[in-house]
Amino acid sequence: MQNLIKHENSQGKDVFCDWINDVDYLKRHLACDATLKVLERRMDQSRALIFVASKNSKKSIWCKYELNYFLNLNKPMYFIDKNNIDIQVF
């Protein structure tokens, strides 16, 4: 994941990653309505979404919610397989 973020930032993009950038606001072990509001606010502020598909992300209820929410914003969404990031193909 760090490789993808570095690559995108080197291309002039400002990448936000919730579990890195919002560590103080998004306590994964305390997921609640406040967590949901922070995620929604960040998605509202974003121009596009990059979804990294992994075994865990495909099963995640939170990821499904985020994808549906972002889809309703009618903003670009990009999907990358985690295996491609691990071998730096993007």
Tab-separated table of N, CA and C in Angstrom:
chain	number	residue	atom	x	y	z
A	1	MET	N	0.816	-1.191	0.000
A	1	MET	CA	0.000	0.000	0.000
A	1	MET	C	0.860	1.255	0.000
A	2	GLN	N	1.922	1.237	0.777
A	2	GLN	CA	2.814	2.402	0.848
A	2	GLN	C	3.411	2.710	-0.524
A	3	ASN	N	3.707	1.659	-1.310
A	3	ASN	CA	4.254	1.870	-2.655
A	3	ASN	C	3.267	2.618	-3.541
A	4	LEU	N	2.007	2.254	-3.459
A	4	LEU	CA	0.972	2.916	-4.247
A	4	LEU	C	0.843	4.383	-3.849
A	5	ILE	N	0.825	4.644	-2.557
A	5	ILE	CA	0.703	6.021	-2.066
A	5	ILE	C	1.893	6.852	-2.534
A	6	LYS	N	3.093	6.335	-2.398
A	6	LYS	CA	4.294	7.052	-2.862
A	6	LYS	C	4.219	7.327	-4.355
A	7	HIS	N	3.804	6.322	-5.118
A	7	HIS	CA	3.699	6.486	-6.579
A	7	HIS	C	2.701	7.587	-6.933
A	8	GLU	N	1.520	7.525	-6.357
A	8	GLU	CA	0.491	8.519	-6.668
A	8	GLU	C	0.922	9.920	-6.238
A	9	ASN	N	1.522	10.036	-5.078
A	9	ASN	CA	2.007	11.343	-4.622
A	9	ASN	C	3.100	11.876	-5.544
A	10	SER	N	3.943	10.989	-6.072
A	10	SER	CA	5.002	11.426	-6.995
A	10	SER	C	4.424	11.922	-8.319
A	11	GLN	N	3.176	11.543	-8.604
A	11	GLN	CA	2.488	11.982	-9.821
A	11	GLN	C	1.686	13.273	-9.590
A	12	GLY	N	1.903	13.898	-8.432
A	12	GLY	CA	1.231	15.164	-8.149
A	12	GLY	C	-0.125	15.026	-7.488
A	13	LYS	N	-0.472	13.820	-7.085
A	13	LYS	CA	-1.756	13.618	-6.417
A	13	LYS	C	-1.545	13.679	-4.915
A	14	ASP	N	-2.566	14.080	-4.209
A	14	ASP	CA	-2.529	14.162	-2.744
A	14	ASP	C	-3.375	13.010	-2.214
A	15	VAL	N	-2.734	11.907	-1.891
A	15	VAL	CA	-3.440	10.694	-1.506
A	15	VAL	C	-3.770	10.710	-0.019
A	16	PHE	N	-5.022	10.440	0.271
A	16	PHE	CA	-5.496	10.305	1.643
A	16	PHE	C	-5.776	8.825	1.880
A	17	CYS	N	-5.252	8.291	2.949
A	17	CYS	CA	-5.499	6.896	3.332
A	17	CYS	C	-6.015	6.918	4.765
A	18	ASP	N	-7.262	6.516	4.964
A	18	ASP	CA	-7.900	6.690	6.271
A	18	ASP	C	-7.107	6.097	7.425
A	19	TRP	N	-6.604	4.903	7.304
A	19	TRP	CA	-5.912	4.291	8.434
A	19	TRP	C	-4.515	4.843	8.663
A	20	ILE	N	-4.048	5.707	7.770
A	20	ILE	CA	-2.761	6.391	7.965
A	20	ILE	C	-3.000	7.844	8.363
A	21	ASN	N	-3.810	8.564	7.589
A	21	ASN	CA	-4.001	9.992	7.791
A	21	ASN	C	-4.968	10.365	8.910
A	22	ASP	N	-5.909	9.501	9.199
A	22	ASP	CA	-6.911	9.813	10.218
A	22	ASP	C	-6.811	8.887	11.423
A	23	VAL	N	-5.618	8.507	11.748
A	23	VAL	CA	-5.433	7.554	12.850
A	23	VAL	C	-6.018	8.074	14.163
A	24	ASP	N	-6.007	9.385	14.375
A	24	ASP	CA	-6.560	9.952	15.607
A	24	ASP	C	-8.087	9.963	15.621
A	25	TYR	N	-8.706	10.056	14.442
A	25	TYR	CA	-10.162	10.142	14.366
A	25	TYR	C	-10.836	8.799	14.097
A	26	LEU	N	-10.111	7.898	13.457
A	26	LEU	CA	-10.700	6.617	13.097
A	26	LEU	C	-10.070	5.492	13.910
A	27	LYS	N	-10.646	5.232	15.020
A	27	LYS	CA	-10.202	4.135	15.876
A	27	LYS	C	-10.948	2.883	15.415
A	28	ARG	N	-10.279	2.033	14.677
A	28	ARG	CA	-10.945	0.868	14.098
A	28	ARG	C	-11.613	-0.019	15.140
A	29	HIS	N	-11.045	-0.108	16.312
A	29	HIS	CA	-11.639	-0.949	17.347
A	29	HIS	C	-12.842	-0.279	18.018
A	30	LEU	N	-13.083	0.998	17.715
A	30	LEU	CA	-14.220	1.727	18.272
A	30	LEU	C	-15.173	2.197	17.175
A	31	ALA	N	-15.325	1.416	16.124
A	31	ALA	CA	-16.168	1.807	14.999
A	31	ALA	C	-17.594	2.094	15.469
A	32	CYS	N	-18.086	3.285	15.073
A	32	CYS	CA	-19.418	3.714	15.491
A	32	CYS	C	-19.935	4.749	14.495
A	33	ASP	N	-21.025	5.419	14.833
A	33	ASP	CA	-21.586	6.444	13.949
A	33	ASP	C	-20.606	7.582	13.698
A	34	ALA	N	-19.813	7.924	14.697
A	34	ALA	CA	-18.814	8.987	14.522
A	34	ALA	C	-17.781	8.579	13.476
A	35	THR	N	-17.397	7.310	13.491
A	35	THR	CA	-16.466	6.780	12.491
A	35	THR	C	-17.064	6.942	11.098
A	36	LEU	N	-18.313	6.593	10.977
A	36	LEU	CA	-19.028	6.697	9.708
A	36	LEU	C	-19.047	8.140	9.207
A	37	LYS	N	-19.295	9.083	10.080
A	37	LYS	CA	-19.346	10.495	9.685
A	37	LYS	C	-17.987	10.998	9.213
A	38	VAL	N	-16.920	10.557	9.873
A	38	VAL	CA	-15.567	10.954	9.447
A	38	VAL	C	-15.290	10.392	8.058
A	39	LEU	N	-15.607	9.122	7.842
A	39	LEU	CA	-15.385	8.512	6.529
A	39	LEU	C	-16.183	9.231	5.440
A	40	GLU	N	-17.436	9.528	5.720
A	40	GLU	CA	-18.265	10.234	4.740
A	40	GLU	C	-17.693	11.613	4.421
A	41	ARG	N	-17.270	12.317	5.434
A	41	ARG	CA	-16.689	13.661	5.225
A	41	ARG	C	-15.450	13.571	4.342
A	42	ARG	N	-14.582	12.616	4.617
A	42	ARG	CA	-13.364	12.453	3.819
A	42	ARG	C	-13.699	12.086	2.373
A	43	MET	N	-14.686	11.240	2.179
A	43	MET	CA	-15.068	10.885	0.806
A	43	MET	C	-15.688	12.082	0.094
A	44	ASP	N	-16.475	12.873	0.809
A	44	ASP	CA	-17.042	14.088	0.217
A	44	ASP	C	-15.933	15.032	-0.248
A	45	GLN	N	-14.839	15.073	0.488
A	45	GLN	CA	-13.717	15.959	0.176
A	45	GLN	C	-12.822	15.419	-0.944
A	46	SER	N	-12.955	14.150	-1.273
A	46	SER	CA	-12.068	13.506	-2.247
A	46	SER	C	-12.556	13.690	-3.675
A	47	ARG	N	-11.607	13.736	-4.599
A	47	ARG	CA	-11.941	13.831	-6.022
A	47	ARG	C	-12.141	12.469	-6.658
A	48	ALA	N	-11.488	11.436	-6.098
A	48	ALA	CA	-11.577	10.077	-6.639
A	48	ALA	C	-11.288	9.097	-5.513
A	49	LEU	N	-11.606	7.832	-5.766
A	49	LEU	CA	-11.361	6.785	-4.790
A	49	LEU	C	-10.545	5.680	-5.445
A	50	ILE	N	-9.531	5.216	-4.742
A	50	ILE	CA	-8.773	4.045	-5.183
A	50	ILE	C	-9.104	2.928	-4.210
A	51	PHE	N	-9.672	1.848	-4.731
A	51	PHE	CA	-10.001	0.692	-3.904
A	51	PHE	C	-8.960	-0.384	-4.155
A	52	VAL	N	-8.289	-0.791	-3.086
A	52	VAL	CA	-7.303	-1.863	-3.184
A	52	VAL	C	-8.011	-3.162	-2.830
A	53	ALA	N	-8.163	-4.009	-3.825
A	53	ALA	CA	-8.878	-5.264	-3.644
A	53	ALA	C	-7.958	-6.318	-3.036
A	54	SER	N	-8.355	-6.783	-1.874
A	54	SER	CA	-7.642	-7.865	-1.200
A	54	SER	C	-8.678	-8.828	-0.651
A	55	LYS	N	-8.228	-9.931	-0.133
A	55	LYS	CA	-9.157	-10.890	0.458
A	55	LYS	C	-9.966	-10.217	1.575
A	56	ASN	N	-9.295	-9.450	2.403
A	56	ASN	CA	-9.971	-8.779	3.521
A	56	ASN	C	-10.880	-7.643	3.062
A	57	SER	N	-10.404	-6.816	2.122
A	57	SER	CA	-11.223	-5.673	1.698
A	57	SER	C	-12.497	-6.125	0.991
A	58	LYS	N	-12.419	-7.244	0.288
A	58	LYS	CA	-13.605	-7.755	-0.407
A	58	LYS	C	-14.662	-8.263	0.567
A	59	LYS	N	-14.256	-8.660	1.760
A	59	LYS	CA	-15.192	-9.157	2.777
A	59	LYS	C	-15.681	-8.062	3.717
A	60	SER	N	-15.017	-6.933	3.724
A	60	SER	CA	-15.273	-5.885	4.701
A	60	SER	C	-16.612	-5.175	4.490
A	61	ILE	N	-17.402	-5.128	5.532
A	61	ILE	CA	-18.666	-4.386	5.494
A	61	ILE	C	-18.384	-2.894	5.327
A	62	TRP	N	-17.339	-2.399	5.996
A	62	TRP	CA	-16.971	-0.984	5.888
A	62	TRP	C	-16.583	-0.632	4.466
A	63	CYS	N	-15.793	-1.471	3.820
A	63	CYS	CA	-15.388	-1.191	2.435
A	63	CYS	C	-16.594	-1.172	1.508
A	64	LYS	N	-17.518	-2.097	1.704
A	64	LYS	CA	-18.736	-2.114	0.882
A	64	LYS	C	-19.522	-0.815	1.065
A	65	TYR	N	-19.618	-0.370	2.309
A	65	TYR	CA	-20.328	0.886	2.570
A	65	TYR	C	-19.628	2.045	1.859
A	66	GLU	N	-18.295	2.107	1.999
A	66	GLU	CA	-17.534	3.194	1.383
A	66	GLU	C	-17.685	3.179	-0.134
A	67	LEU	N	-17.621	2.009	-0.754
A	67	LEU	CA	-17.779	1.917	-2.207
A	67	LEU	C	-19.160	2.400	-2.645
A	68	ASN	N	-20.189	1.982	-1.944
A	68	ASN	CA	-21.550	2.421	-2.286
A	68	ASN	C	-21.728	3.914	-2.073
A	69	TYR	N	-21.198	4.423	-0.987
A	69	TYR	CA	-21.305	5.856	-0.708
A	69	TYR	C	-20.611	6.653	-1.819
A	70	PHE	N	-19.400	6.216	-2.181
A	70	PHE	CA	-18.640	6.951	-3.189
A	70	PHE	C	-19.292	6.825	-4.565
A	71	LEU	N	-19.840	5.674	-4.856
A	71	LEU	CA	-20.555	5.476	-6.120
A	71	LEU	C	-21.684	6.495	-6.244
A	72	ASN	N	-22.391	6.749	-5.161
A	72	ASN	CA	-23.483	7.722	-5.169
A	72	ASN	C	-23.004	9.161	-5.315
A	73	LEU	N	-21.728	9.406	-5.063
A	73	LEU	CA	-21.169	10.746	-5.273
A	73	LEU	C	-20.854	11.012	-6.748
A	74	ASN	N	-20.919	9.972	-7.568
A	74	ASN	CA	-20.630	10.069	-9.008
A	74	ASN	C	-19.241	10.621	-9.296
A	75	LYS	N	-18.271	10.173	-8.514
A	75	LYS	CA	-16.874	10.559	-8.719
A	75	LYS	C	-16.107	9.341	-9.214
A	76	PRO	N	-14.963	9.559	-9.858
A	76	PRO	CA	-14.188	8.426	-10.387
A	76	PRO	C	-13.736	7.461	-9.285
A	77	MET	N	-13.797	6.163	-9.637
A	77	MET	CA	-13.334	5.110	-8.739
A	77	MET	C	-12.369	4.219	-9.517
A	78	TYR	N	-11.274	3.878	-8.882
A	78	TYR	CA	-10.252	3.035	-9.500
A	78	TYR	C	-10.026	1.814	-8.617
A	79	PHE	N	-9.866	0.663	-9.252
A	79	PHE	CA	-9.692	-0.589	-8.527
A	79	PHE	C	-8.344	-1.202	-8.879
A	80	ILE	N	-7.599	-1.539	-7.844
A	80	ILE	CA	-6.271	-2.129	-8.021
A	80	ILE	C	-6.196	-3.374	-7.150
A	81	ASP	N	-5.707	-4.447	-7.726
A	81	ASP	CA	-5.508	-5.676	-6.967
A	81	ASP	C	-4.282	-5.531	-6.077
A	82	LYS	N	-4.407	-5.921	-4.827
A	82	LYS	CA	-3.308	-5.806	-3.869
A	82	LYS	C	-2.049	-6.510	-4.362
A	83	ASN	N	-2.201	-7.617	-5.071
A	83	ASN	CA	-1.038	-8.349	-5.585
A	83	ASN	C	-0.222	-7.495	-6.558
A	84	ASN	N	-0.894	-6.640	-7.321
A	84	ASN	CA	-0.181	-5.759	-8.240
A	84	ASN	C	0.608	-4.691	-7.507
A	85	ILE	N	0.114	-4.262	-6.370
A	85	ILE	CA	0.851	-3.287	-5.559
A	85	ILE	C	2.077	-3.942	-4.967
A	86	ASP	N	1.896	-5.173	-4.471
A	86	ASP	CA	3.006	-5.889	-3.850
A	86	ASP	C	4.178	-6.083	-4.810
A	87	ILE	N	3.872	-6.210	-6.102
A	87	ILE	CA	4.963	-6.361	-7.086
A	87	ILE	C	5.188	-5.074	-7.870
A	88	GLN	N	4.563	-3.985	-7.437
A	88	GLN	CA	4.718	-2.654	-7.991
A	88	GLN	C	4.325	-2.540	-9.460
A	89	VAL	N	3.175	-3.083	-9.804
A	89	VAL	CA	2.638	-2.964	-11.155
A	89	VAL	C	1.377	-2.115	-11.089
A	90	PHE	N	1.518	-0.810	-11.419
A	90	PHE	CA	0.347	0.065	-11.448
A	90	PHE	C	0.565	1.224	-12.326
